[in-house]
Short mmCIF file of C-alpha atoms and ligand atoms in Angstrom, two decimals:
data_model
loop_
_atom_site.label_atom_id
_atom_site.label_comp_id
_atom_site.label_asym_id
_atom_site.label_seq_id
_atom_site.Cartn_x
_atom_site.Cartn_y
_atom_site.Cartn_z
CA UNK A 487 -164.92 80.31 -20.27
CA UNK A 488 -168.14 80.16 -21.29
CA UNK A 489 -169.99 76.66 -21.31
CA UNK A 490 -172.67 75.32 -23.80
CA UNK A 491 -176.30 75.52 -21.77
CA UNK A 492 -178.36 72.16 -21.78
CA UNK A 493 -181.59 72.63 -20.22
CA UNK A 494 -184.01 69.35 -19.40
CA UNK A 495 -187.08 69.16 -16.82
CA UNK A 496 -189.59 66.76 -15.51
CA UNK A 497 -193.39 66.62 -14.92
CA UNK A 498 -194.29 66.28 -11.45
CA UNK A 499 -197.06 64.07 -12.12
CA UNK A 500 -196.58 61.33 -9.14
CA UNK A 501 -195.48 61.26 -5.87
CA UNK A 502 -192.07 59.38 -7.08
CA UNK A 503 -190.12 59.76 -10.73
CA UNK A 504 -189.84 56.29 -11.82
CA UNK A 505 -186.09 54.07 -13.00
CA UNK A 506 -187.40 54.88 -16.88
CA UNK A 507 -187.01 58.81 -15.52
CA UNK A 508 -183.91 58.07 -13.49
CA UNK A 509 -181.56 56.21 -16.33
CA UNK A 510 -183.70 57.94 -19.30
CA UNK A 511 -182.90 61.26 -18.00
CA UNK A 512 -181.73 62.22 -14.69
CA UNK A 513 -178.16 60.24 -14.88
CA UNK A 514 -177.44 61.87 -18.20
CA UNK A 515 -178.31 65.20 -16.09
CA UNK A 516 -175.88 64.43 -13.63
CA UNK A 517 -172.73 63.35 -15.52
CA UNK A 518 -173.48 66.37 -18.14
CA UNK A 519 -173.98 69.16 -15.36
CA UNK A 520 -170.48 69.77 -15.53
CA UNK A 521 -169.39 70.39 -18.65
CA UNK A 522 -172.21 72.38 -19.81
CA UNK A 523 -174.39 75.24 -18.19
CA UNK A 524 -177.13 73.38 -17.21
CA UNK A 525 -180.99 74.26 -16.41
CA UNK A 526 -183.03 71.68 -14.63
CA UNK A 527 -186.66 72.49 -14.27
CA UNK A 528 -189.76 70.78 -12.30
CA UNK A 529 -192.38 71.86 -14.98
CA UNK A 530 -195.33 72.17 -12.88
CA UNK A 531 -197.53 74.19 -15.69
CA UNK A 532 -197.35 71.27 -18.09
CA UNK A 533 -198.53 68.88 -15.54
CA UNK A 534 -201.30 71.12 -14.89
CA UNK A 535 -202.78 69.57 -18.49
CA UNK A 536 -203.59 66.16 -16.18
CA UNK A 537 -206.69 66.66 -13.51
CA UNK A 538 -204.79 67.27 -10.12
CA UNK A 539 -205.47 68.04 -6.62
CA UNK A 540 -203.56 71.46 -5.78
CA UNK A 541 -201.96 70.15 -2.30
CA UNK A 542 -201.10 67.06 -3.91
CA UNK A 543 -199.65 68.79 -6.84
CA UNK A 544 -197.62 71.06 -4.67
CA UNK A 545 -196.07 68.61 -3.01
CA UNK A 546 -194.85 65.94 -5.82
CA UNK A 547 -193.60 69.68 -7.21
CA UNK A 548 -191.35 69.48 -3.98
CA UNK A 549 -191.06 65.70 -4.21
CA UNK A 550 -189.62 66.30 -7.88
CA UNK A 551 -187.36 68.91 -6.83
CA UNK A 552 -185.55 66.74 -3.73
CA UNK A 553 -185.25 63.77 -5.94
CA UNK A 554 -182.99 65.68 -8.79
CA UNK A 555 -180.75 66.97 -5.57
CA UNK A 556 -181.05 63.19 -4.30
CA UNK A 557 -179.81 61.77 -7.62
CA UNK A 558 -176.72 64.20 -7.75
CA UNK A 559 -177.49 67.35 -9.09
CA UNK A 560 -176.18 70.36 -7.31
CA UNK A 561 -178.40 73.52 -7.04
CA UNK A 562 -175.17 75.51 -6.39
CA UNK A 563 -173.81 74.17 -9.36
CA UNK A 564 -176.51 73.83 -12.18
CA UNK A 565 -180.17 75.73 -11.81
CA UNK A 566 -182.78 73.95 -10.27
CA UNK A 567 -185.83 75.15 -10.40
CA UNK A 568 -189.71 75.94 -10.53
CA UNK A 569 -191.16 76.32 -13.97
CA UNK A 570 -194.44 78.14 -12.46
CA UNK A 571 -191.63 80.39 -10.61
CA UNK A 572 -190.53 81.98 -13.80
CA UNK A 573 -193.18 84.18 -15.60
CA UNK A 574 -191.59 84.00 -18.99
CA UNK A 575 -192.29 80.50 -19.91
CA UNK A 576 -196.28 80.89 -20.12
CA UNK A 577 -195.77 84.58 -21.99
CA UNK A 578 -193.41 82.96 -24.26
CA UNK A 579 -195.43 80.16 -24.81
CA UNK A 580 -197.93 82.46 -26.37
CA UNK A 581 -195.71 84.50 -28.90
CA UNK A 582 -194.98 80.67 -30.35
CA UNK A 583 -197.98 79.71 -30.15
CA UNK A 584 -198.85 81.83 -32.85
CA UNK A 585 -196.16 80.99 -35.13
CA UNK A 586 -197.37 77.28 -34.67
CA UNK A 587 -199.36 75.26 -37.28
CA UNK A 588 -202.40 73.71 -36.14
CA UNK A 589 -201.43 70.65 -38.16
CA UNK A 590 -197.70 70.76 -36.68
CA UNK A 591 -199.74 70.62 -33.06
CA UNK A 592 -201.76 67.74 -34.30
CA UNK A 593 -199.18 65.50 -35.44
CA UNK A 594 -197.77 65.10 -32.49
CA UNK A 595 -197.89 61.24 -30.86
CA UNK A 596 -197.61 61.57 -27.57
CA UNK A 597 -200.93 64.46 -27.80
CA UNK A 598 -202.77 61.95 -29.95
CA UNK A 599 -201.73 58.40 -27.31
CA UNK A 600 -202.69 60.88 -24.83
CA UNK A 601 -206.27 62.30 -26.35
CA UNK A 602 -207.32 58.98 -27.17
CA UNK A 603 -206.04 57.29 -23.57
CA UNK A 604 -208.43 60.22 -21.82
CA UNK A 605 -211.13 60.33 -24.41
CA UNK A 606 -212.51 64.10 -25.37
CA UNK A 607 -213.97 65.22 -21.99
CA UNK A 608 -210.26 64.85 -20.41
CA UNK A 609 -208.40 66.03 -23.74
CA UNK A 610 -207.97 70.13 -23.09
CA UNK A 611 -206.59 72.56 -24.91
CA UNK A 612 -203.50 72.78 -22.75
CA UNK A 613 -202.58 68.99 -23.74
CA UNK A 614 -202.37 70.13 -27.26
CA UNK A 615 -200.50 72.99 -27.02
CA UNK A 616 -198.03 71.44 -24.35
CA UNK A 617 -195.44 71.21 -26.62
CA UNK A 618 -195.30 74.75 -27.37
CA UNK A 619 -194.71 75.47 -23.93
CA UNK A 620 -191.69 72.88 -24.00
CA UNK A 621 -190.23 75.05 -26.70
CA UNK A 622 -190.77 78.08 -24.83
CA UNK A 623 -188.85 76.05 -21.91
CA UNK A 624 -185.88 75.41 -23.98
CA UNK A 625 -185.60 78.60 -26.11
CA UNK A 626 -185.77 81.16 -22.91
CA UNK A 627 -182.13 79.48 -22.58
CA UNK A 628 -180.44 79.65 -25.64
CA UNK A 629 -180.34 75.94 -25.20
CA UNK A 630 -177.27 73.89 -27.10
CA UNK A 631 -178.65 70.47 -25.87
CA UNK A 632 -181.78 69.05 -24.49
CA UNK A 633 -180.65 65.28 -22.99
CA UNK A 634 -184.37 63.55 -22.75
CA UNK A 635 -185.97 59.82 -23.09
CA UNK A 636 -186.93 58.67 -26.70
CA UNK A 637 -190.63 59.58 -25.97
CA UNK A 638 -189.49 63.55 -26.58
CA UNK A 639 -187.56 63.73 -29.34
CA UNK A 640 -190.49 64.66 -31.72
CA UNK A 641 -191.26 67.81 -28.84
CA UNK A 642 -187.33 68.63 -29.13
CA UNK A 643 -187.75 68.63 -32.89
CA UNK A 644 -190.70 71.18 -33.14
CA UNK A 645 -188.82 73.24 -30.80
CA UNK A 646 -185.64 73.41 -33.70
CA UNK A 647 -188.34 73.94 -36.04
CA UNK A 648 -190.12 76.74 -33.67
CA UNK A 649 -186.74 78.51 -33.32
CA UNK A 650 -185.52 78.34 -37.36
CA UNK A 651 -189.09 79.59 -38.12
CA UNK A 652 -188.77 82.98 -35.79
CA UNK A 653 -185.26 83.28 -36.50
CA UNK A 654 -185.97 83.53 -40.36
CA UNK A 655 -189.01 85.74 -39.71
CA UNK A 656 -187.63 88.05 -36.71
CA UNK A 657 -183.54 87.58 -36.84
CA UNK A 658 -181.52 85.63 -34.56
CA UNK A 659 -183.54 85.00 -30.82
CA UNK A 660 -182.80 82.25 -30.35
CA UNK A 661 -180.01 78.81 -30.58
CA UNK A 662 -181.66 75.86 -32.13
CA UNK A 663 -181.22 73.22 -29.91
CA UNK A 664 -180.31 69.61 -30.48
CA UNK A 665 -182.15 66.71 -28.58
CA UNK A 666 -179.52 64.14 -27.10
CA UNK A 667 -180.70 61.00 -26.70
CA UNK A 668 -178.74 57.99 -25.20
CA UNK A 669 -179.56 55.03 -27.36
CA UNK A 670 -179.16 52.28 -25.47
CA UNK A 671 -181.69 53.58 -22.96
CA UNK A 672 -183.76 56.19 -23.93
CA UNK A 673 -186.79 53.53 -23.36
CA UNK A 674 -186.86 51.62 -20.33
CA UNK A 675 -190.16 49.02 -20.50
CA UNK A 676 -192.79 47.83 -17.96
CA UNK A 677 -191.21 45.30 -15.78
CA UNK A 678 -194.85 43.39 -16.01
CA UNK A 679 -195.56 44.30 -20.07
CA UNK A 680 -191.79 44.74 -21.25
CA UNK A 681 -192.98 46.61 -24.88
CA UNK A 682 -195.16 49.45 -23.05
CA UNK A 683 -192.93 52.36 -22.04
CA UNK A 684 -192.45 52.28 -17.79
CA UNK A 685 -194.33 55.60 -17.01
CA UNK A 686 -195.39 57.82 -14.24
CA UNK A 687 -199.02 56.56 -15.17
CA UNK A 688 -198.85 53.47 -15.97
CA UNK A 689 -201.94 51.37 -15.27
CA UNK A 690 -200.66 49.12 -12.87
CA UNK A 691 -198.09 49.62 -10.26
CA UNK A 692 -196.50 46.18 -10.13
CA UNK A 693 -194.47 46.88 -13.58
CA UNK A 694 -193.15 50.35 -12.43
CA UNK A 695 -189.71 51.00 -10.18
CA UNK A 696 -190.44 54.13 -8.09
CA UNK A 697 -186.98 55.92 -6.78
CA UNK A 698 -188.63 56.93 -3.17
CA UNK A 699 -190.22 52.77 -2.99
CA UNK A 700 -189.48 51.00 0.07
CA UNK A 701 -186.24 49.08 -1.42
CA UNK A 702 -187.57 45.99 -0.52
CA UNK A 703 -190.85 46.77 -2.81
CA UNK A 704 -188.80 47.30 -5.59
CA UNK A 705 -186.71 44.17 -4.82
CA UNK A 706 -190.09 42.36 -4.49
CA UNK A 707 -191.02 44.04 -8.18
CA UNK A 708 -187.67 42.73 -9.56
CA UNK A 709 -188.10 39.40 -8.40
CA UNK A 710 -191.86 38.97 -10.37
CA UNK A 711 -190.88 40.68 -13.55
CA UNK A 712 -192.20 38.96 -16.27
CA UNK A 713 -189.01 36.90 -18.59
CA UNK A 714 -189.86 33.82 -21.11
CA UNK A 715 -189.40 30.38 -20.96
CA UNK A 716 -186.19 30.15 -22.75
CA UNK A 717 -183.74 30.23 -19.00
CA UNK A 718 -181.21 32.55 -21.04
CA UNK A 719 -179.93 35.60 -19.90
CA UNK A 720 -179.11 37.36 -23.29
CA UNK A 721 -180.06 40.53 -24.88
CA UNK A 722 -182.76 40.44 -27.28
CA UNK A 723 -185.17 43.22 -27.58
CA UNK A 724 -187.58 41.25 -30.18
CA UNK A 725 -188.05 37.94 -28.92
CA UNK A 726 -186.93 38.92 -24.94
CA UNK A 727 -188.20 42.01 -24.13
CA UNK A 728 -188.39 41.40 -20.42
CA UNK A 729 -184.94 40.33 -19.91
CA UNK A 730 -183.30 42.83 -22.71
CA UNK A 731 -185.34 45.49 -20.58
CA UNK A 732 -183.61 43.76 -17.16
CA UNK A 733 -180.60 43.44 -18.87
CA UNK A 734 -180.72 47.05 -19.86
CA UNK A 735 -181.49 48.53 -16.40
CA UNK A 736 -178.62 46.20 -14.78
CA UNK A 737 -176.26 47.60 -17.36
CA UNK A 738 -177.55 51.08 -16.71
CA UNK A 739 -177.39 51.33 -13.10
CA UNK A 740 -173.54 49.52 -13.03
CA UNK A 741 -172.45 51.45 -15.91
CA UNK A 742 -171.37 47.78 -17.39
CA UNK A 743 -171.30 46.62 -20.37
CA UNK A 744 -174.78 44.01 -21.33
CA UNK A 745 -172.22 41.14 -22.59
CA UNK A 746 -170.46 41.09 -19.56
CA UNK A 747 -173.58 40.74 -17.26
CA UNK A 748 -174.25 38.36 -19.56
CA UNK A 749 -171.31 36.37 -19.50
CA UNK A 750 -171.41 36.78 -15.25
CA UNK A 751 -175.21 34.92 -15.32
CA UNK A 752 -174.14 32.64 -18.31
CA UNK A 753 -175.19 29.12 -17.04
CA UNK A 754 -177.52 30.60 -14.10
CA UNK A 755 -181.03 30.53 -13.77
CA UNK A 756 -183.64 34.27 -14.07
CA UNK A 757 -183.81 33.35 -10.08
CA UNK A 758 -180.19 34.38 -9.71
CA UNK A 759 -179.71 37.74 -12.35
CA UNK A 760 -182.95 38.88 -10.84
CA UNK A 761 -181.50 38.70 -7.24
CA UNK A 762 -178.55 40.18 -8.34
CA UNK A 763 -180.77 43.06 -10.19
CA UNK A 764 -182.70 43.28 -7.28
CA UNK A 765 -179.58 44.47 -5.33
CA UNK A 766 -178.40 46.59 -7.75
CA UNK A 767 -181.69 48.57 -7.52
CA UNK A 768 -181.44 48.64 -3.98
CA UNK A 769 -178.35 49.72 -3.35
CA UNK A 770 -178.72 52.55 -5.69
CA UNK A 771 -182.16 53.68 -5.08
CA UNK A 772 -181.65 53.33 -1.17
CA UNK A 773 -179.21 56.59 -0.88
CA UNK A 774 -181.23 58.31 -3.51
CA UNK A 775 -183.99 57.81 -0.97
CA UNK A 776 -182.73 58.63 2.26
CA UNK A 777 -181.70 61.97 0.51
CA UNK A 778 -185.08 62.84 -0.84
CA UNK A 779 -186.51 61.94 2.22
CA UNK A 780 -183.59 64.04 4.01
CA UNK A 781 -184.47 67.23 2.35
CA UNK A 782 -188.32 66.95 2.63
CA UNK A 783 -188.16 67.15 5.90
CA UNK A 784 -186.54 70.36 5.85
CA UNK A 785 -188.81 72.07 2.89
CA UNK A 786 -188.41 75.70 4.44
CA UNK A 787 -185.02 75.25 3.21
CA UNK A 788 -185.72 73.15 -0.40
CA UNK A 789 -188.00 75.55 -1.15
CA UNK A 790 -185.18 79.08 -0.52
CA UNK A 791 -183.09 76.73 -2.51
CA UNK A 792 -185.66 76.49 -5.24
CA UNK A 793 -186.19 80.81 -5.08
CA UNK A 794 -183.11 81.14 -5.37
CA UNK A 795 -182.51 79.32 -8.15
CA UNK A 796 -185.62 80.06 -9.65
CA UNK A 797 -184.32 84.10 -9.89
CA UNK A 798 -181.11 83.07 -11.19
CA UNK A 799 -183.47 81.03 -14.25
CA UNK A 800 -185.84 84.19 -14.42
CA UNK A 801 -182.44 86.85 -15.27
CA UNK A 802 -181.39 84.39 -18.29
CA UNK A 803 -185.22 84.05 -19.14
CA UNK A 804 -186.44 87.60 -18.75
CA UNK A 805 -183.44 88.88 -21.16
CA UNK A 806 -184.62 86.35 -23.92
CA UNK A 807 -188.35 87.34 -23.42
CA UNK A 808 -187.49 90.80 -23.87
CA UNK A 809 -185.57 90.55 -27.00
CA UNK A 810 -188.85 88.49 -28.27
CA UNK A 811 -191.25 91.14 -27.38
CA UNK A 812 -189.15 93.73 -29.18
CA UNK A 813 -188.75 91.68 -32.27
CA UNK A 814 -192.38 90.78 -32.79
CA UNK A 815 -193.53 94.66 -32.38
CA UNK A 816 -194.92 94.63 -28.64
CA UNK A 817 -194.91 98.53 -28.06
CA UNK A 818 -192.87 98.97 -24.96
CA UNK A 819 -194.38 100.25 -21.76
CA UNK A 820 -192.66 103.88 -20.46
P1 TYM B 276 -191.65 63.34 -18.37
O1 TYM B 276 -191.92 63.98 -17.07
O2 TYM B 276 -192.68 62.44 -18.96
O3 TYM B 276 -190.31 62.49 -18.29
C1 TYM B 276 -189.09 63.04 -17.82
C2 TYM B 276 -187.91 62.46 -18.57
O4 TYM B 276 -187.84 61.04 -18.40
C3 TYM B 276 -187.80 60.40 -19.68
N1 TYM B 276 -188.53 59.13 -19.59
C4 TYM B 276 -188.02 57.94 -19.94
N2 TYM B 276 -186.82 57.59 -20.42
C5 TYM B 276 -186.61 56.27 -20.67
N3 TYM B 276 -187.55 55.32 -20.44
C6 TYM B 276 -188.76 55.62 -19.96
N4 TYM B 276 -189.66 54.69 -19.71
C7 TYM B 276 -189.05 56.99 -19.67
N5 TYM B 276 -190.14 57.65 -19.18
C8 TYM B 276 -189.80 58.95 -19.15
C9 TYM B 276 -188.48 61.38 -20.62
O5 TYM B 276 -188.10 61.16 -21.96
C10 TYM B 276 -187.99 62.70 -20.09
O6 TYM B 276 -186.70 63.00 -20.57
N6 TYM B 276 -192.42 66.95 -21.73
C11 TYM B 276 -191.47 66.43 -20.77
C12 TYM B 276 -191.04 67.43 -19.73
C13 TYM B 276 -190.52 68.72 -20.26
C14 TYM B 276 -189.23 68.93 -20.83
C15 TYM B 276 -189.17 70.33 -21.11
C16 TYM B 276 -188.15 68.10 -21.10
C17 TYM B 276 -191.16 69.91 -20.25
N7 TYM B 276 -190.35 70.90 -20.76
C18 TYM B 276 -188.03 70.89 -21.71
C19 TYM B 276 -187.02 68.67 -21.69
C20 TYM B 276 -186.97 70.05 -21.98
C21 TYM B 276 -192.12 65.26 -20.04
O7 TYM B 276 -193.29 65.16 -19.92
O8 TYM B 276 -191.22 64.43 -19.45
#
């Protein structure tokens, strides 16, 4: 039987994915991997858009890679690889590139937070445009679902409106996608400014969880997260951000329900739900760790897992291409 495909992927833009990547996206990856065909993909081309040192950027490509095995998803099972390692993405970028409004481009919000973070001698070309690679990423699938964060749906929604446009224009390339987005967390805050999105660059390190952290960092991080004065432990994402954003992560990383952690710490003190946070984190980042560390000391072997992979991505994404090429008049070479 065939299954649906979902297809999702991550910038390799620090040296460790942070919780916000872990509970926005990768456990979604993980418990969906099985009942749909799933492509996972480090996409090293889009985080080519930020000013990078190549060595460096080579390895948090790695350091990406070993932290999706880490968290539970199986390269024998779903395909995890490269995006750099699979032509097709950049040549398909191009054909929908030029089915793209300029004004579509510029409307999107995380280009313009981005432009106007670097200022105009950062803000390149590829920045802009870095959505219409996205949709290349998803359409060489025939992608049925894209599970992301919050901060992507608008990217997911060009790409449906990418795919309807060629399909009306050219026939039937390609499935039109739907972005899946689980509610309750597709935004986990700063622990140190609790309404700014946690991200890979963030500012200031104290506010972000990093997966590969020395646990008892992270515990450390926990324990000065900023609350409010009002000693309750109860959800409430307007007037308690920071603890609806603890709250949130606890619930996350248990798989509880937030009124029963609430209930638990009824009575009790920040000190105490932090602590117990604070050993949540631990005990669930520690194994991802000692994995990811595991398999980067071997990376002879992550990277033949990655090739391997990586051709098994390029069959499914060469066949799309191809059918493109065709359809938009590209004479064929003999
Ligand atoms: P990136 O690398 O910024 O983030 C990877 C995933 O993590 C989610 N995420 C969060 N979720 C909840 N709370 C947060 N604080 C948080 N921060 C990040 C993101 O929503 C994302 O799901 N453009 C994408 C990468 C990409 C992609 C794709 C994704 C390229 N091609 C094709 C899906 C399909 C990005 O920069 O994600």
């Amino acid at each position: 039987m065939t299954r649906p495909r979902l297809y999702s992927g991550m910038q390799p833009s620090a040296d460790s994915l942070q919780v916000g990547n872990y509970i926005g996206a990768l456990l979604q990856w993980r418990d969906l991997q099985d009942a749909y065909e799933a492509f996972f993909s480090v996409v090293d081309l889009h985080a080519l858009t930020q000013p990078n040192d190549p060595a460096e950027l080579r390895e948090k490509t790695r350091r990406t890679a070993a932290q999706y095995i880490a968290a539970g998803i199986e390269p024998s099972r779903s395909t995890l690889y490269v995006q750099s390692h699979v032509r097709a993405h950049a040549e398909l970028a191009w054909i929908l590139s030029t089915i793209t409004g300029f004004g579509e481009a510029n409307r999107m919000t995380q280009f313009k937070d981005k432009s106007a973070r670097y200022g105009t001698d950062q803000t390149n070309v590829g920045l802009f445009t870095y959505p219409v690679l996205m949709a290349a990423d998803i359409l060489l699938y025939q992608t049925d679902i894209v599970p992301v964060g919050d901060d992507q749906k608008q990217h997911v929604e060009l790409t449906r409106d990418l795919a309807e446009r060629f399909n009306a224009r050219y026939g039937a390339a390609f499935t039109v996608p739907i972005p899946v987005i689980q509610k309750e967390t597709a935004r986990i805050y700063d622990l140190q400014n609790p309404t700014a999105k946690m991200s890979k660059s963030a500012e200031s390190d104290a506010g972000v969880l990093w997966l590969l952290d020395d646990p008892a960092v992270s515990a450390k991080k926990v324990m000065r997260a900023v609350t409010d004065s009002e000693g309750t432990v109860r959800y409430d994402r307007e007037s308690k951000p920071g603890v609806s954003n603890l709250l949130t992560i606890y619930a996350a990383l248990t798989g509880r329900q937030i009124p029963s952690i609430e209930d638990e710490y009824a009575g009790r003190g920040y000190g105490d739900f932090k602590k117990g946070l604070a050993e949540v984190v631990v005990n669930e980042f520690g194994p991802v760790r000692e994995r990811a560390l595991d398999l980067l000391a071997d990376p002879g072997e992550l990277d033949r897992v990655l090739a391997s992979n990586a051709d098994r991505a390029a069959e499914v994404a060469d066949a799309t291409l191809s059918d493109v090429y065709d359809r938009v008049g590209l004479l064929r070479r003999s």
